[in-house]
CSV table of C-alpha atoms in Angstrom, one decimal:
chain,number,residue,atom,x,y,z
E,6,MET,CA,86.4,-282.9,153.7
E,7,PRO,CA,88.8,-280.6,155.7
E,8,ASP,CA,87.6,-277.0,156.4
E,9,GLU,CA,90.5,-275.8,154.5
E,10,TRP,CA,89.6,-277.2,151.2
E,11,ALA,CA,89.1,-273.8,149.6
E,12,ARG,CA,92.8,-273.0,150.0
E,13,ALA,CA,93.7,-275.9,147.7
E,14,PHE,CA,90.6,-275.5,145.3
E,15,PHE,CA,91.2,-271.9,144.4
E,16,ASP,CA,94.8,-272.1,143.2
E,17,GLU,CA,96.5,-271.3,139.7
E,18,GLY,CA,94.5,-274.1,138.1
E,19,PHE,CA,91.1,-273.0,139.0
E,20,GLU,CA,90.5,-270.2,136.4
E,21,GLU,CA,91.6,-272.5,133.5
E,22,THR,CA,89.4,-275.4,134.5
E,23,PHE,CA,86.3,-273.1,134.8
E,24,ARG,CA,87.2,-271.4,131.5
E,25,LEU,CA,87.3,-274.7,129.8
E,26,ARG,CA,83.7,-275.4,131.2
E,27,GLY,CA,82.4,-272.0,129.8
E,28,ALA,CA,81.7,-270.6,133.2
E,29,TYR,CA,82.7,-267.0,132.3
E,30,SER,CA,80.9,-266.6,129.0
E,31,SER,CA,78.0,-264.6,130.3
E,32,THR,CA,80.2,-262.1,132.5
E,33,GLN,CA,79.6,-259.1,130.2
E,34,ASP,CA,75.9,-259.8,129.6
E,35,ASP,CA,75.4,-260.3,133.4
E,36,LEU,CA,77.2,-257.0,134.2
E,37,ASP,CA,75.1,-255.1,131.7
E,38,ALA,CA,72.1,-256.3,133.1
E,39,LEU,CA,73.1,-255.7,136.7
E,40,CYS,CA,74.3,-252.2,136.0
E,41,SER,CA,71.0,-251.3,134.4
E,42,THR,CA,68.8,-252.7,137.1
E,43,ALA,CA,70.4,-253.0,140.6
E,44,MET,CA,73.7,-251.0,140.7
E,45,PRO,CA,73.9,-247.3,141.6
E,46,GLN,CA,73.4,-245.1,138.7
E,47,GLY,CA,75.9,-242.5,137.5
E,48,HIS,CA,78.8,-245.2,137.8
E,49,GLU,CA,80.2,-243.6,140.9
E,50,GLY,CA,79.1,-246.2,143.5
E,51,ARG,CA,81.5,-247.7,146.1
E,52,VAL,CA,81.5,-251.5,145.6
E,53,LEU,CA,83.0,-254.3,147.7
E,54,ASP,CA,83.2,-257.4,145.5
E,55,VAL,CA,83.6,-260.4,148.1
E,56,ALA,CA,85.2,-263.6,146.8
E,57,CYS,CA,86.2,-261.6,143.7
E,58,GLY,CA,88.4,-264.5,142.4
E,59,PHE,CA,90.6,-263.3,139.5
E,60,GLY,CA,88.5,-260.0,139.2
E,61,ARG,CA,86.2,-260.9,136.3
E,62,HIS,CA,83.4,-258.8,137.9
E,63,SER,CA,85.6,-256.2,139.8
E,64,GLY,CA,87.9,-255.3,136.9
E,65,PRO,CA,85.1,-254.6,134.3
E,66,LEU,CA,83.0,-252.7,137.0
E,67,THR,CA,86.2,-250.4,137.6
E,68,GLU,CA,86.2,-249.8,133.9
E,69,ARG,CA,82.7,-248.8,134.0
E,70,GLY,CA,83.4,-246.1,136.6
E,71,TYR,CA,82.6,-247.8,139.9
E,72,ARG,CA,85.1,-247.5,142.9
E,73,VAL,CA,85.6,-251.2,143.6
E,74,VAL,CA,87.6,-253.1,146.1
E,75,GLY,CA,87.8,-256.8,145.5
E,76,ILE,CA,88.7,-259.3,148.3
E,77,ASP,CA,89.4,-262.9,148.2
E,78,ALA,CA,91.0,-265.5,150.6
E,79,SER,CA,93.3,-267.0,147.8
E,80,PRO,CA,96.6,-265.3,147.2
E,81,GLU,CA,96.7,-266.9,143.9
E,82,GLN,CA,93.4,-265.5,142.8
E,83,ILE,CA,94.3,-261.9,144.0
E,84,ALA,CA,97.7,-262.1,142.3
E,85,ARG,CA,95.9,-263.0,139.0
E,86,ALA,CA,93.4,-260.3,139.5
E,87,ARG,CA,96.0,-257.6,140.1
E,88,GLN,CA,97.8,-258.8,136.9
E,89,LEU,CA,94.6,-258.6,134.8
E,90,TYR,CA,93.1,-255.4,136.3
E,91,PRO,CA,95.9,-253.2,137.9
E,92,GLN,CA,93.6,-250.3,138.0
E,93,THR,CA,91.4,-252.1,140.7
E,94,ARG,CA,92.3,-252.5,144.3
E,95,PHE,CA,92.4,-256.1,145.4
E,96,VAL,CA,93.1,-257.4,149.1
E,97,VAL,CA,93.7,-260.8,150.4
E,98,ALA,CA,91.1,-261.1,153.0
E,99,ASP,CA,88.6,-263.3,154.7
E,100,MET,CA,85.0,-262.7,153.7
E,101,ARG,CA,84.1,-262.3,157.4
E,102,GLN,CA,86.6,-259.5,157.9
E,103,PRO,CA,86.0,-257.0,154.8
E,104,PRO,CA,88.0,-253.8,154.5
E,105,PRO,CA,86.1,-250.9,156.3
E,106,GLY,CA,83.5,-249.1,154.2
E,107,PRO,CA,81.2,-247.6,153.8
E,108,TYR,CA,80.1,-249.1,150.5
E,109,ASP,CA,77.0,-248.6,148.4
E,110,VAL,CA,76.9,-252.1,147.2
E,111,VAL,CA,78.5,-255.3,148.3
E,112,LEU,CA,78.6,-258.1,145.7
E,113,ASN,CA,78.7,-261.8,146.3
E,114,LEU,CA,78.3,-263.5,143.0
E,115,TRP,CA,78.5,-266.9,141.4
E,116,THR,CA,77.5,-269.0,144.4
E,117,SER,CA,80.4,-267.8,146.5
E,118,PHE,CA,78.3,-268.4,149.7
E,119,GLY,CA,78.1,-271.4,151.9
E,120,LEU,CA,81.8,-272.2,151.4
E,121,LEU,CA,82.6,-271.4,155.2
E,122,PRO,CA,83.0,-274.2,157.7
E,123,THR,CA,79.7,-273.6,159.6
E,124,ARG,CA,76.4,-271.9,159.2
E,125,ALA,CA,77.7,-269.6,162.0
E,126,ASP,CA,80.6,-268.5,159.8
E,127,ASP,CA,78.2,-267.8,157.1
E,128,LEU,CA,76.0,-265.6,159.3
E,129,ALA,CA,79.2,-263.8,160.6
E,130,ALA,CA,80.0,-263.1,156.9
E,131,LEU,CA,76.5,-261.6,156.3
E,132,THR,CA,76.7,-259.6,159.3
E,133,ALA,CA,80.1,-258.2,158.5
E,134,TRP,CA,78.8,-257.1,155.0
E,135,ARG,CA,75.8,-255.5,156.5
E,136,LYS,CA,78.1,-253.4,158.9
E,137,VAL,CA,80.3,-252.1,156.1
E,138,LEU,CA,77.3,-251.0,153.9
E,139,ALA,CA,76.2,-247.3,153.7
E,140,SER,CA,72.9,-246.2,154.8
E,141,GLY,CA,70.6,-247.1,151.8
E,142,GLY,CA,73.1,-249.7,150.6
E,143,ILE,CA,72.4,-253.1,149.1
E,144,LEU,CA,73.9,-256.5,149.1
E,145,ILE,CA,73.5,-258.5,145.8
E,146,MET,CA,74.0,-262.3,145.9
E,147,ASP,CA,73.9,-264.6,142.9
E,148,LEU,CA,73.7,-268.4,143.8
E,149,THR,CA,72.3,-271.9,143.4
E,150,THR,CA,69.8,-272.4,146.1
E,151,ARG,CA,68.7,-275.9,147.4
E,152,GLU,CA,65.6,-275.5,145.3
E,153,ARG,CA,67.7,-275.2,142.0
E,154,ALA,CA,70.0,-278.1,143.2
E,155,GLU,CA,67.1,-280.5,143.9
E,156,HIS,CA,65.3,-279.4,140.6
E,157,LEU,CA,68.3,-280.3,138.6
E,158,ASN,CA,69.7,-283.2,140.5
E,159,ARG,CA,67.1,-284.9,142.7
E,160,THR,CA,64.8,-287.6,141.1
E,161,GLY,CA,62.7,-288.6,144.0
E,162,ARG,CA,63.1,-288.6,147.8
E,163,GLU,CA,66.7,-290.1,147.8
E,164,GLN,CA,69.0,-288.8,150.6
E,165,ILE,CA,72.0,-288.8,148.3
E,166,SER,CA,72.1,-287.9,144.7
E,167,THR,CA,75.1,-288.3,142.3
E,168,LYS,CA,76.0,-287.1,138.8
E,169,ARG,CA,79.0,-287.5,136.6
E,170,VAL,CA,79.5,-285.2,133.4
E,171,THR,CA,82.4,-284.6,131.0
E,172,HIS,CA,82.4,-281.4,129.1
E,173,GLN,CA,85.3,-279.8,127.3
E,174,GLY,CA,87.8,-282.0,128.9
E,175,VAL,CA,86.6,-281.3,132.4
E,176,THR,CA,84.8,-284.2,134.3
E,177,THR,CA,82.5,-283.1,137.1
E,178,GLU,CA,81.4,-285.5,139.7
E,179,ALA,CA,78.9,-284.3,142.1
E,180,ARG,CA,77.4,-285.9,145.3
E,181,TYR,CA,74.6,-284.0,146.9
E,182,ASP,CA,73.7,-285.1,150.7
E,183,TRP,CA,70.1,-283.8,151.1
E,184,ALA,CA,69.9,-284.5,154.8
E,185,GLU,CA,73.2,-282.6,155.4
E,186,GLY,CA,72.3,-279.9,152.9
E,187,VAL,CA,75.8,-280.0,151.3
E,188,SER,CA,77.0,-280.5,147.8
E,189,TYR,CA,80.6,-282.1,147.1
E,190,VAL,CA,81.7,-281.6,143.5
E,191,ARG,CA,85.0,-282.9,142.1
E,192,TYR,CA,86.3,-281.2,139.0
E,193,SER,CA,89.0,-283.0,137.0
E,194,ARG,CA,91.1,-282.4,134.0
E,195,ASN,CA,94.5,-283.3,132.9
E,196,GLY,CA,96.9,-282.2,135.5
E,197,TRP,CA,94.4,-280.7,138.0
E,198,SER,CA,91.6,-282.2,140.2
E,199,ARG,CA,90.0,-280.5,143.2
E,200,THR,CA,86.8,-280.9,145.3
E,201,SER,CA,84.5,-278.2,146.4
E,202,ARG,CA,82.0,-278.2,149.4
E,203,THR,CA,79.0,-275.9,149.3
E,204,ARG,CA,76.3,-275.6,152.0
E,205,LEU,CA,73.0,-275.4,150.2
E,206,TYR,CA,70.5,-272.6,151.4
E,207,SER,CA,66.9,-272.6,150.5
E,208,ARG,CA,65.4,-269.2,149.5
E,209,LEU,CA,63.6,-269.1,152.9
E,210,ASP,CA,66.8,-269.9,154.7
E,211,LEU,CA,68.7,-267.1,153.1
E,212,GLU,CA,66.0,-264.7,153.9
E,213,LEU,CA,65.8,-265.5,157.5
E,214,ALA,CA,69.8,-265.3,157.7
E,215,LEU,CA,69.9,-262.0,156.0
E,216,HIS,CA,67.3,-260.6,158.5
E,217,GLU,CA,69.2,-262.1,161.4
E,218,ALA,CA,72.3,-260.3,160.0
E,219,GLY,CA,70.5,-257.0,160.2
E,220,PHE,CA,69.2,-256.5,156.7
E,221,ALA,CA,65.9,-254.6,156.7
E,222,ALA,CA,64.4,-256.1,153.5
E,223,VAL,CA,65.0,-258.9,151.1
E,224,SER,CA,63.9,-259.5,147.5
E,225,LEU,CA,64.5,-262.5,145.3
E,226,TRP,CA,64.8,-262.6,141.5
E,227,GLY,CA,65.5,-265.2,138.7
E,228,ASP,CA,68.2,-263.2,137.1
E,229,PHE,CA,70.0,-259.8,136.8
E,230,GLN,CA,67.3,-258.5,134.6
E,231,LEU,CA,65.0,-258.9,137.7
E,232,GLY,CA,63.0,-261.5,136.2
E,233,PRO,CA,60.7,-264.0,138.4
E,234,VAL,CA,62.2,-266.7,140.5
E,235,ASP,CA,62.9,-269.9,138.4
E,236,PRO,CA,63.9,-273.2,140.0
E,237,ALA,CA,66.0,-273.9,137.0
E,238,LYS,CA,68.0,-270.9,137.4
E,239,ARG,CA,70.4,-269.4,140.0
E,240,THR,CA,68.7,-267.0,142.5
E,241,VAL,CA,69.6,-263.2,142.6
E,242,VAL,CA,69.1,-262.1,146.1
E,243,ILE,CA,69.1,-258.3,147.1
E,244,ALA,CA,69.1,-257.4,150.6
E,245,GLY,CA,68.8,-253.6,151.6
E,246,THR,CA,69.8,-251.7,154.7
E,247,GLU,CA,66.5,-250.0,154.1
E,248,ALA,CA,63.3,-251.3,152.3
E,249,SER,CA,63.4,-248.3,149.9
E,250,ALA,CA,66.9,-249.3,148.8
E,251,LEU,CA,65.5,-252.3,147.0
E,252,PRO,CA,65.3,-252.0,143.3
E,253,SER,CA,62.2,-252.4,141.3
E,254,ALA,CA,61.8,-254.8,138.3
E,255,PRO,CA,61.3,-253.0,135.0
E,256,HIS,CA,57.9,-251.7,134.4
E,257,GLN,CA,56.9,-252.3,137.9
E,258,ALA,CA,56.3,-250.0,140.8
E,259,GLY,CA,57.8,-251.9,143.6
E,260,PRO,CA,59.9,-255.0,144.5
E,261,GLY,CA,59.1,-258.0,142.4
E,262,VAL,CA,59.5,-260.8,144.9
E,263,SER,CA,59.8,-259.7,148.5
E,264,THR,CA,58.6,-262.6,150.7
E,265,LEU,CA,59.4,-261.5,154.2
E,266,GLY,CA,59.5,-258.2,156.1
E,267,ARG,CA,62.0,-257.8,158.7
E,268,PRO,CA,60.9,-259.5,162.1
E,269,GLU,CA,60.4,-257.3,165.0
Protein backbone atom coordinates (compact mmCIF):
# COMPACT_ATOMS: atom_id res chain seq x y z
CA MET A 1 0.00 0.00 0.00
CA PRO A 2 1.19 3.55 -0.63
CA ASP A 3 2.17 5.58 2.42
CA GLU A 4 -0.50 8.15 1.58
CA TRP A 5 -3.34 5.61 1.95
CA ALA A 6 -4.83 7.61 4.84
CA ARG A 7 -5.48 10.60 2.59
CA ALA A 8 -7.99 8.55 0.60
CA PHE A 9 -9.31 6.53 3.54
CA PHE A 10 -10.42 9.38 5.80
CA ASP A 11 -12.63 11.12 3.25
CA GLU A 12 -16.30 12.18 3.29
CA GLY A 13 -17.47 8.54 3.25
CA PHE A 14 -15.45 7.40 6.26
CA GLU A 15 -17.83 8.61 8.98
CA GLU A 16 -20.94 7.03 7.45
CA THR A 17 -19.19 3.70 6.90
CA PHE A 18 -18.15 3.37 10.53
CA ARG A 19 -21.46 4.72 11.78
CA LEU A 20 -23.17 1.84 9.96
CA ARG A 21 -20.80 -0.56 11.72
CA GLY A 22 -21.83 0.84 15.11
CA ALA A 23 -18.33 2.11 15.85
CA TYR A 24 -19.51 5.25 17.66
CA SER A 25 -22.19 3.79 19.93
CA SER A 26 -20.02 3.78 23.07
CA THR A 27 -18.73 7.37 22.72
CA GLN A 28 -20.69 8.96 25.57
CA ASP A 29 -20.13 6.03 27.94
CA ASP A 30 -16.41 6.08 27.12
CA LEU A 31 -16.20 9.81 27.83
CA ASP A 32 -18.15 9.44 31.07
CA ALA A 33 -15.66 6.83 32.28
CA LEU A 34 -12.63 8.73 31.00
CA CYS A 35 -13.68 11.97 32.67
CA SER A 36 -14.29 10.22 35.99
CA THR A 37 -10.97 8.37 36.08
CA ALA A 38 -8.11 9.90 34.09
CA MET A 39 -9.03 13.39 32.89
CA PRO A 40 -8.22 16.47 34.99
CA GLN A 41 -10.97 17.20 37.47
CA GLY A 42 -12.73 20.56 37.44
CA HIS A 43 -13.29 20.37 33.68
CA GLU A 44 -10.80 23.10 32.89
CA GLY A 45 -7.94 21.04 31.53
CA ARG A 46 -6.16 21.86 28.28
CA VAL A 47 -6.62 18.93 25.90
CA LEU A 48 -5.05 18.05 22.56
CA ASP A 49 -7.06 15.42 20.66
CA VAL A 50 -4.73 13.86 18.07
CA ALA A 51 -6.37 12.31 15.04
CA CYS A 52 -9.67 13.80 16.17
CA GLY A 53 -11.58 12.79 13.05
CA PHE A 54 -14.98 14.46 12.90
CA GLY A 55 -14.66 15.58 16.51
CA ARG A 56 -16.67 12.91 18.28
CA HIS A 57 -14.47 13.18 21.38
CA SER A 58 -13.26 16.78 21.03
CA GLY A 59 -16.72 18.31 20.71
CA PRO A 60 -18.35 16.62 23.72
CA LEU A 61 -15.26 17.32 25.85
CA THR A 62 -15.56 21.01 24.98
CA GLU A 63 -19.21 20.86 26.00
CA ARG A 64 -18.06 19.42 29.35
CA GLY A 65 -15.84 22.44 29.94
CA TYR A 66 -12.44 21.30 28.73
CA ARG A 67 -10.33 23.56 26.51
CA VAL A 68 -9.82 21.32 23.50
CA VAL A 69 -7.81 21.54 20.31
CA GLY A 70 -8.52 18.76 17.82
CA ILE A 71 -6.07 17.99 15.03
CA ASP A 72 -6.31 15.67 12.06
CA ALA A 73 -4.43 15.35 8.78
CA SER A 74 -7.69 14.97 6.84
CA PRO A 75 -9.21 18.26 5.60
CA GLU A 76 -12.52 16.45 5.10
CA GLN A 77 -12.64 15.27 8.71
CA ILE A 78 -11.71 18.69 10.06
CA ALA A 79 -14.36 20.37 7.90
CA ARG A 80 -16.97 17.98 9.26
CA ALA A 81 -15.77 18.53 12.85
CA ARG A 82 -16.05 22.30 12.48
CA GLN A 83 -19.57 21.88 11.15
CA LEU A 84 -20.67 19.64 14.03
CA TYR A 85 -18.83 21.41 16.87
CA PRO A 86 -18.20 25.07 15.99
CA GLN A 87 -17.30 25.89 19.62
CA THR A 88 -14.17 23.66 19.44
CA ARG A 89 -10.91 24.64 17.78
CA PHE A 90 -9.96 22.24 14.99
CA VAL A 91 -6.72 22.34 12.99
CA VAL A 92 -5.52 20.42 9.94
CA ALA A 93 -2.14 19.15 11.13
CA ASP A 94 0.23 16.19 10.96
CA MET A 95 0.30 14.31 14.28
CA ARG A 96 4.10 14.68 14.28
CA GLN A 97 3.72 18.45 14.33
CA PRO A 98 1.01 19.34 16.89
CA PRO A 99 0.14 22.96 17.76
CA PRO A 100 2.28 24.35 20.61
CA GLY A 101 1.10 23.61 24.14
CA PRO A 102 1.25 23.27 26.92
CA TYR A 103 -1.57 20.74 27.32
CA ASP A 104 -2.59 18.84 30.41
CA VAL A 105 -3.75 15.87 28.36
CA VAL A 106 -2.98 14.52 24.91
CA LEU A 107 -5.61 12.08 23.66
CA ASN A 108 -4.95 9.48 20.97
CA LEU A 109 -8.06 7.32 20.86
CA TRP A 110 -9.68 4.57 18.84
CA THR A 111 -6.52 2.93 17.45
CA SER A 112 -5.25 6.14 15.85
CA PHE A 113 -1.63 5.04 16.24
CA GLY A 114 0.56 2.94 13.96
CA LEU A 115 -0.85 4.60 10.85
CA LEU A 116 2.29 6.49 9.83
CA PRO A 117 4.75 5.11 7.24
CA THR A 118 7.45 3.83 9.64
CA ARG A 119 8.10 3.07 13.29
CA ALA A 120 10.45 6.06 13.32
CA ASP A 121 7.50 8.24 12.33
CA ASP A 122 5.43 6.77 15.16
CA LEU A 123 8.24 7.53 17.62
CA ALA A 124 8.48 11.07 16.25
CA ALA A 125 4.77 11.51 16.97
CA LEU A 126 5.11 10.23 20.55
CA THR A 127 8.09 12.52 21.11
CA ALA A 128 6.19 15.52 19.75
CA TRP A 129 3.23 14.79 22.06
CA ARG A 130 5.56 14.56 25.05
CA LYS A 131 7.08 17.94 24.21
CA VAL A 132 3.74 19.76 24.17
CA LEU A 133 2.58 18.34 27.51
CA ALA A 134 2.74 20.47 30.62
CA SER A 135 4.66 19.29 33.66
CA GLY A 136 2.51 16.60 35.26
CA GLY A 137 0.59 16.06 32.02
CA ILE A 138 -0.52 12.71 30.63
CA LEU A 139 -0.98 10.99 27.30
CA ILE A 140 -4.03 8.71 27.02
CA MET A 141 -4.07 6.18 24.20
CA ASP A 142 -6.80 3.66 23.35
CA LEU A 143 -5.86 1.05 20.78
CA THR A 144 -5.84 -2.53 19.63
CA THR A 145 -2.51 -4.07 20.55
CA ARG A 146 -0.90 -7.03 18.83
CA GLU A 147 -2.04 -9.22 21.72
CA ARG A 148 -5.70 -8.41 21.03
CA ALA A 149 -5.30 -8.80 17.27
CA GLU A 150 -3.79 -12.26 17.74
CA HIS A 151 -6.35 -13.26 20.38
CA LEU A 152 -9.22 -12.46 18.03
CA ASN A 153 -7.76 -13.46 14.67
CA ARG A 154 -4.87 -15.94 14.93
CA THR A 155 -5.70 -19.63 15.37
CA GLY A 156 -2.19 -21.09 15.55
CA ARG A 157 1.27 -20.20 14.33
CA GLU A 158 0.27 -19.13 10.82
CA GLN A 159 2.16 -16.15 9.43
CA ILE A 160 -0.91 -14.74 7.66
CA SER A 161 -4.45 -14.67 9.04
CA THR A 162 -7.50 -13.51 7.10
CA LYS A 163 -11.10 -12.73 7.97
CA ARG A 164 -14.19 -11.58 6.06
CA VAL A 165 -17.34 -10.31 7.80
CA THR A 166 -20.40 -8.41 6.58
CA HIS A 167 -22.41 -6.36 9.09
CA GLN A 168 -25.02 -3.67 8.51
CA GLY A 169 -24.15 -3.50 4.83
CA VAL A 170 -20.41 -3.07 5.40
CA THR A 171 -18.04 -5.86 4.40
CA THR A 172 -14.76 -6.03 6.31
CA GLU A 173 -11.90 -8.02 4.76
CA ALA A 174 -8.85 -8.21 7.02
CA ARG A 175 -5.36 -9.57 6.41
CA TYR A 176 -2.91 -9.83 9.31
CA ASP A 177 0.76 -10.25 8.47
CA TRP A 178 2.22 -11.41 11.79
CA ALA A 179 5.83 -11.46 10.56
CA GLU A 180 5.53 -7.86 9.36
CA GLY A 181 3.37 -6.89 12.35
CA VAL A 182 0.82 -5.07 10.20
CA SER A 183 -2.91 -5.38 9.57
CA TYR A 184 -4.54 -4.49 6.26
CA VAL A 185 -8.31 -4.04 6.41
CA ARG A 186 -10.62 -3.22 3.51
CA TYR A 187 -14.05 -1.78 4.32
CA SER A 188 -16.65 -1.85 1.55
CA ARG A 189 -20.23 -0.68 1.24
CA ASN A 190 -22.37 0.51 -1.61
CA GLY A 191 -20.47 3.38 -3.24
CA TRP A 192 -17.43 3.33 -0.92
CA SER A 193 -14.43 1.01 -0.48
CA ARG A 194 -11.13 1.84 1.19
CA THR A 195 -8.21 -0.04 2.77
CA SER A 196 -6.37 0.85 5.99
CA ARG A 197 -2.92 -0.20 7.17
CA THR A 198 -2.07 -0.33 10.87
CA ARG A 199 1.21 -1.26 12.52
CA LEU A 200 0.48 -3.59 15.44
CA TYR A 201 2.35 -2.82 18.64
CA SER A 202 2.59 -5.22 21.55
CA ARG A 203 2.05 -3.76 25.00
CA LEU A 204 5.78 -4.09 25.73
CA ASP A 205 6.72 -2.39 22.44
CA LEU A 206 4.42 0.51 23.31
CA GLU A 207 5.94 0.92 26.76
CA LEU A 208 9.47 0.91 25.39
CA ALA A 209 8.58 3.45 22.69
CA LEU A 210 6.90 5.75 25.21
CA HIS A 211 9.94 5.70 27.49
CA GLU A 212 12.17 6.36 24.49
CA ALA A 213 9.96 9.34 23.65
CA GLY A 214 10.62 10.79 27.11
CA PHE A 215 7.70 9.68 29.26
CA ALA A 216 8.60 8.95 32.86
CA ALA A 217 6.01 6.26 33.59
CA VAL A 218 3.47 4.11 31.77
CA SER A 219 0.39 2.26 33.01
CA LEU A 220 -1.83 -0.15 31.08
CA TRP A 221 -5.54 -0.78 31.55
CA GLY A 222 -8.35 -2.79 30.01
CA ASP A 223 -10.84 0.05 29.62
CA PHE A 224 -11.56 3.68 30.49
CA GLN A 225 -12.85 2.60 33.90
CA LEU A 226 -9.29 1.44 34.62
CA GLY A 227 -10.13 -2.23 34.75
CA PRO A 228 -7.47 -4.94 34.27
CA VAL A 229 -5.85 -5.56 30.89
CA ASP A 230 -7.88 -8.05 28.86
CA PRO A 231 -6.59 -9.59 25.58
CA ALA A 232 -10.12 -9.48 24.15
CA LYS A 233 -10.35 -5.68 24.61
CA ARG A 234 -8.49 -2.66 23.35
CA THR A 235 -5.79 -1.44 25.71
CA VAL A 236 -5.87 1.95 27.40
CA VAL A 237 -2.35 3.31 27.83
CA ILE A 238 -1.67 6.22 30.17
CA ALA A 239 1.82 7.72 30.06
CA GLY A 240 2.89 10.53 32.38
CA THR A 241 5.58 13.17 32.26
CA GLU A 242 5.96 12.28 35.93
CA ALA A 243 5.17 9.02 37.70
CA SER A 244 2.88 10.86 40.11
CA ALA A 245 0.71 11.98 37.18
CA LEU A 246 -0.64 8.49 36.55
CA PRO A 247 -4.19 7.85 37.79
CA SER A 248 -5.10 5.10 40.22
CA ALA A 249 -7.77 2.52 39.66
CA PRO A 250 -10.95 2.95 41.73
CA HIS A 251 -10.44 1.78 45.33
CA GLN A 252 -6.73 1.36 44.75
CA ALA A 253 -3.86 3.35 46.17
CA GLY A 254 -1.49 3.26 43.20
CA PRO A 255 -1.38 2.60 39.44
CA GLY A 256 -3.01 -0.69 38.57
CA VAL A 257 -0.78 -2.09 35.87
CA SER A 258 2.57 -0.39 35.57
CA THR A 259 5.10 -2.77 34.14
CA LEU A 260 8.18 -0.73 33.41
CA GLY A 261 9.93 2.11 35.12
CA ARG A 262 11.74 4.58 32.91
CA PRO A 263 15.14 3.16 31.95
CA GLU A 264 18.13 5.05 33.28
